[in-house]
Each structure stands twice: as structure tokens, then as C-alpha cells.
XYZ file of N, CA and C in Angstrom:
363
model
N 0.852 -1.180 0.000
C 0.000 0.000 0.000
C 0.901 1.247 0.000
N 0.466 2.198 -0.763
C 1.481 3.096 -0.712
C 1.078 4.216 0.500
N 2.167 5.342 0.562
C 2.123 6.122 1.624
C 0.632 7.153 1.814
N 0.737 7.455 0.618
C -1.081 8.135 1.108
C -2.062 7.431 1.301
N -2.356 6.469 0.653
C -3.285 5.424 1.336
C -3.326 5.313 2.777
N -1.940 4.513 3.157
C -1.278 4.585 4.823
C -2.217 5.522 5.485
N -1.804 6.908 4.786
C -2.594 7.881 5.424
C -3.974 8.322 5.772
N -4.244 7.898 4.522
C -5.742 8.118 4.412
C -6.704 6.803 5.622
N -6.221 5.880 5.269
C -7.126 4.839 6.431
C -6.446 5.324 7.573
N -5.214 6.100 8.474
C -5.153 6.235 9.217
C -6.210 7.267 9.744
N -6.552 8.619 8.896
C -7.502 9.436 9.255
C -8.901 8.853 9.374
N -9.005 7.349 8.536
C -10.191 7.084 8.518
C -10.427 6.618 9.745
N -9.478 5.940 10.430
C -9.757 5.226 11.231
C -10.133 6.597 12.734
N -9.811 7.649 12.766
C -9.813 8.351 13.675
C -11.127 9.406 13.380
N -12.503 8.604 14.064
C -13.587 9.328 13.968
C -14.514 10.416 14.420
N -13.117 11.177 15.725
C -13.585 12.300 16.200
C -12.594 13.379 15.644
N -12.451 14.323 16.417
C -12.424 15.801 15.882
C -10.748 15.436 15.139
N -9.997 14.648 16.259
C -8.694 14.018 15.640
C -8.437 13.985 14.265
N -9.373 13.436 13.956
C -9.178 12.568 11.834
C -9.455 14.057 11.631
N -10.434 14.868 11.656
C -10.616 16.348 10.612
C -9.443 17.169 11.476
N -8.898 17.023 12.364
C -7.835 18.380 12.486
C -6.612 17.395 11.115
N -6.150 16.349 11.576
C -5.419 15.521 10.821
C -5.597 15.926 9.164
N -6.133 15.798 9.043
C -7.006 16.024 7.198
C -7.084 17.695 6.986
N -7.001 18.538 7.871
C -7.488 19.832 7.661
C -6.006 19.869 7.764
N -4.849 19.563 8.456
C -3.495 20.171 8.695
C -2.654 19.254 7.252
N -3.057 18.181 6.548
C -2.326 17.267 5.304
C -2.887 18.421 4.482
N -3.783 19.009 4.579
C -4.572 19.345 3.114
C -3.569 21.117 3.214
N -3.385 21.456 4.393
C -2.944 22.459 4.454
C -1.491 22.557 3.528
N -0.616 21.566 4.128
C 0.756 21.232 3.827
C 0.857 21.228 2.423
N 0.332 20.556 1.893
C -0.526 20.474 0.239
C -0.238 21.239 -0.833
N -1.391 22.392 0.254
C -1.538 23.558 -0.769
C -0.180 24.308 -0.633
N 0.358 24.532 0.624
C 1.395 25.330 0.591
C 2.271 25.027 -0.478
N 2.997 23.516 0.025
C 3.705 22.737 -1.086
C 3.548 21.742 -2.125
N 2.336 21.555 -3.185
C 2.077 20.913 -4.168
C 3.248 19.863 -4.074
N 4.746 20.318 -4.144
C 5.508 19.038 -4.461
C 5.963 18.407 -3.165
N 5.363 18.594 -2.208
C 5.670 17.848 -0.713
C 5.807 16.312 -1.040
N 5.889 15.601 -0.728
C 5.936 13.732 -0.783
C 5.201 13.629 0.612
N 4.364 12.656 0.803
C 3.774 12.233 1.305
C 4.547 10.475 1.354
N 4.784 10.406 3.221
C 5.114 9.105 3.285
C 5.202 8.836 4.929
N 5.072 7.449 5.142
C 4.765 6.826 6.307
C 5.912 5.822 6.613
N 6.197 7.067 7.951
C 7.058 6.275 9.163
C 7.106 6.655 10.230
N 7.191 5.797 11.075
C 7.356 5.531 12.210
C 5.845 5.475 12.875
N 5.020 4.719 11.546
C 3.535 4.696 12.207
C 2.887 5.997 12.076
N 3.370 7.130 11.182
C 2.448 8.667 11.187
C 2.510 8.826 10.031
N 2.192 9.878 9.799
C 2.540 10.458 7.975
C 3.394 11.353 8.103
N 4.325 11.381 7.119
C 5.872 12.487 7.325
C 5.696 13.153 6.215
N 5.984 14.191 5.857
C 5.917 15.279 4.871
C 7.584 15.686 4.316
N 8.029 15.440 3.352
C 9.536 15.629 2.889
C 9.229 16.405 1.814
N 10.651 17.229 1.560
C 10.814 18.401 0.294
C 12.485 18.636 0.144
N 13.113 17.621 -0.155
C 14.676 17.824 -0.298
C 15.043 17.520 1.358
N 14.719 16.706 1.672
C 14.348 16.400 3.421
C 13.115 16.312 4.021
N 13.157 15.923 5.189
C 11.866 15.771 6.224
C 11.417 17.100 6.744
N 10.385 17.338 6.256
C 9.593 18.978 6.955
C 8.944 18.936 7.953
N 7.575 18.049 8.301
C 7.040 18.199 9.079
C 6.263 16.331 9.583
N 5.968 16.188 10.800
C 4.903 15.147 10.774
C 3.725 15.229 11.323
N 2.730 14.224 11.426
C 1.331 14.772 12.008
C 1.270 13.381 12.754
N 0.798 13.456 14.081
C 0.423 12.436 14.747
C -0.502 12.633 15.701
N -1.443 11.909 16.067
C -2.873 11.742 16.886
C -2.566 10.935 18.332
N -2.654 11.721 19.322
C -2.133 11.340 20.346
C -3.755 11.201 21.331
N -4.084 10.989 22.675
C -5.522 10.365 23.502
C -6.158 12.266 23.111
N -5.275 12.779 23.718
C -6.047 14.342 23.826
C -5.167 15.401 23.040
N -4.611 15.163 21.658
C -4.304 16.167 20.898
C -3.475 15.623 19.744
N -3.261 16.865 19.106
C -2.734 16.178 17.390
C -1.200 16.769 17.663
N -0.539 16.522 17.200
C 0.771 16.866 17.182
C 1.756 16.830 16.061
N 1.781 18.542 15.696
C 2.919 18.605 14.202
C 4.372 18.713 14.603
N 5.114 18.009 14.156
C 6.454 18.274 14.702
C 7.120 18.690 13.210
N 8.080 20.000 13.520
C 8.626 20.003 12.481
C 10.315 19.450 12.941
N 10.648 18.762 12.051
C 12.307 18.405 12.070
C 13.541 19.345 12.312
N 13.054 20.319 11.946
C 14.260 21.565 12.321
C 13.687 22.427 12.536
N 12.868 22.707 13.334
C 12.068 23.752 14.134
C 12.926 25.299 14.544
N 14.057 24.070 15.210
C 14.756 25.507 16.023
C 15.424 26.154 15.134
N 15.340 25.562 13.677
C 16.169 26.999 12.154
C 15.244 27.804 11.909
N 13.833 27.676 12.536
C 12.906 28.584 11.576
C 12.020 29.507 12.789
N 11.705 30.610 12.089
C 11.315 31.890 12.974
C 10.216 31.658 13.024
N 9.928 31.461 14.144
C 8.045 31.479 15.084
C 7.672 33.098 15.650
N 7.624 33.617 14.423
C 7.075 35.267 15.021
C 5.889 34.814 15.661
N 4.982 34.017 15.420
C 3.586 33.891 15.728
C 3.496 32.987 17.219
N 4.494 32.871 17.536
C 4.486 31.391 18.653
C 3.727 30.533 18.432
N 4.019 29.836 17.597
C 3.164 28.584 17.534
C 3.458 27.668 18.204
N 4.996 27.344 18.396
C 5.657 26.220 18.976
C 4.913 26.381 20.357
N 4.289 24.892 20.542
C 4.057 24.908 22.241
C 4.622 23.413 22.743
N 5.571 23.158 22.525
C 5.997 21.524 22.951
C 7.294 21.124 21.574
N 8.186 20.752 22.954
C 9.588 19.912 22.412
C 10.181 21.008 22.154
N 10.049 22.265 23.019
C 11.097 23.400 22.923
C 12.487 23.391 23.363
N 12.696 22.261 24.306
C 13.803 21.951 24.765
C 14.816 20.500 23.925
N 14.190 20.232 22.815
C 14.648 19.469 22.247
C 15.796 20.435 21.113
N 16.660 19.535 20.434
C 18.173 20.473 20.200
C 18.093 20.650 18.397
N 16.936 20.059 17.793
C 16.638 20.122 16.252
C 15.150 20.234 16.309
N 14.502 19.740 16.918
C 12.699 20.060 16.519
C 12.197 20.592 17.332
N 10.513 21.163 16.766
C 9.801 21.823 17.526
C 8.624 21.313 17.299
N 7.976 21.219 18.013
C 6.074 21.017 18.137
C 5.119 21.954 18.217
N 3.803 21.687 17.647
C 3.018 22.301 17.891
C 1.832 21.168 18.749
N 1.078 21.294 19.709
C -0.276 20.433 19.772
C -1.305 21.210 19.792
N -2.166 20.493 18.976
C -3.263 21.132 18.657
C -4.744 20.360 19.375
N -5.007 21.320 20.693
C -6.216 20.003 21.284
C -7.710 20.931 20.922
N -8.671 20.243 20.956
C -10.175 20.078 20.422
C -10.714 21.319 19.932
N -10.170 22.348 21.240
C -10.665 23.731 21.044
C -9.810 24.344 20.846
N -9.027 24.393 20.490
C -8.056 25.510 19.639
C -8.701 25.826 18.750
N -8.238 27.417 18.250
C -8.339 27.758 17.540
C -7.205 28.063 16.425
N -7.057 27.585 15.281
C -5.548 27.277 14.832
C -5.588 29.187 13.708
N -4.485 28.983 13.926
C -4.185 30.552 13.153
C -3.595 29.895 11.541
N -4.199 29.588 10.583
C -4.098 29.146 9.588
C -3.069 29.836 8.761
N -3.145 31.397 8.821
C -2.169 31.992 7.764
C -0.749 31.908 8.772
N -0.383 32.102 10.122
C 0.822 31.628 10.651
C 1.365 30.366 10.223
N -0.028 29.350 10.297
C 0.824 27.931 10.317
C 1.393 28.109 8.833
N 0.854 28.307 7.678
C 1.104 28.327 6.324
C 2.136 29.143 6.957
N 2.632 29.949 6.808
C 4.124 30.339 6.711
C 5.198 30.158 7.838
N 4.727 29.060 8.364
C 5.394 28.238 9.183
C 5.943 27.489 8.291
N 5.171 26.687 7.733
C 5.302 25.294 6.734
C 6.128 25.806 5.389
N 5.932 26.929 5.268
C 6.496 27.917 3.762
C 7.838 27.852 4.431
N 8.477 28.108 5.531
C 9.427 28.384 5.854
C 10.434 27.176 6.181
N 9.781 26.068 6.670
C 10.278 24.957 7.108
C 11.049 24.430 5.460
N 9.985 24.367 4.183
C 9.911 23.836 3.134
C 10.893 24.328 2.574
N 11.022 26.429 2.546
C 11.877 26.920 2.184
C 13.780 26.426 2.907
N 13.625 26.297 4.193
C 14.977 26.302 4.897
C 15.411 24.911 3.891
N 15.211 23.926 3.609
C 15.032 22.005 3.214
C 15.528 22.964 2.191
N 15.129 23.609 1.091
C 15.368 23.839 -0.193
C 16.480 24.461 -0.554
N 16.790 25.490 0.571
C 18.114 26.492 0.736
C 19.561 25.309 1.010
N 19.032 24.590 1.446
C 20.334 23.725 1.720
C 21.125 23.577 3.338
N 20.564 25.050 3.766
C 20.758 25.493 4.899
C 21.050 23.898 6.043
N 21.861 23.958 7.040
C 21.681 22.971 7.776
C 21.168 23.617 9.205
């Protein structure tokens, strides 16, 4: 089965608010980056662009985007709320009632995609 599939029955399988934040944050990544790859490891869906950008995972009480090199990229917006003390990534969790700031996260993800492309380490 290939990697979006993977994905797709994973959202299927998650029938509360979980599967639509999940599906609302893939579809996001998407649009930002048309040529993103879509692929499954470590049991989640991983998002790559000349490297690993971001992942999405469904945890009892929240969703969780981790980007891979978090700490290269500028959070004017604070999004990061978790794995700030980690020494390459950053998190976001996103629980039931949030309200997600859509044009931050997009140039969150613009930026993550951009740093992967620059070469930058």
C-alpha cells in the first residue's frame, strides 16, 4: 500500500475531531507545497521536500505537528508549544478547542519547506 493510502485509512480510522484536524493540517501542507511527498514512518505520515519537513500524529487528547528543524525557523507567531527543549525540533499540539491561526501555520510550513530547499543545515 502506498504512503497516502497509509494515510488516508489512518484518518479514517480516527472518527472524532482528531481525523478532521489531521485532514485539515495534510490538506494544508498540500496547498502550501504541491511538491511535498507524502510518506509513512514511524507509524504517522511524514511530509519531505529535499528532506523531512514536518509530521502529524494523533495522540488520547491532541494532534501533534512536529517540524524536524524547528529551532532553524522563525516562530514570530508562537506557535511552537511543545519539544522546545529538544536540540533540532519543535512542536506544535493542537487540542479540540483551539483555535488554529491558519495563515501563521502556512508560513510556518512555507518556511520549514523553504529552509530544506536552501540547503541550509
Amino acid at each position: 500500500m502506498n504512503p497516502s493510502q497509509l494515510i488516508d485509512d489512518h484518518i479514517k480510522t480516527l472518527t472524532d475531531w482528531r481525523g478532521e484536524t489531521l485532514a485539515q493540517l495534510r490538506k494544508l501542507i498540500h496547498e502550501v507545497d504541491p511538491d511535498i511527498s507524502e510518506e509513512w514512518k514511524w507509524g504517522i505520515p511524514v511530509f519531505s521536500h529535499k528532506g523531512l519537513v514536518c509530521s502529524l500524529g494523533a495522540f488520547k487528547n491532541h494532534v501533534k505537528m512536529h517540524f524536524f528543524k524547528g529551532t532553524s525557523l522563525e516562530d514570530k507567531h508562537k506557535l511552537f508549544n511543545a519539544g522546545l527543549n529538544a536540540k533540532a525540533m519543535r512542536a506544535i499540539d493542537f487540542h479540540e478547542s483551539d483555535e488554529v491561526d491558519m495563515k501563521a501555520l502556512r508560513g510556518l510550513i512555507r518556511a520549514a519547506v523553504a529552509h530544506n530547499v536552501s540547503g541550509k543545515k
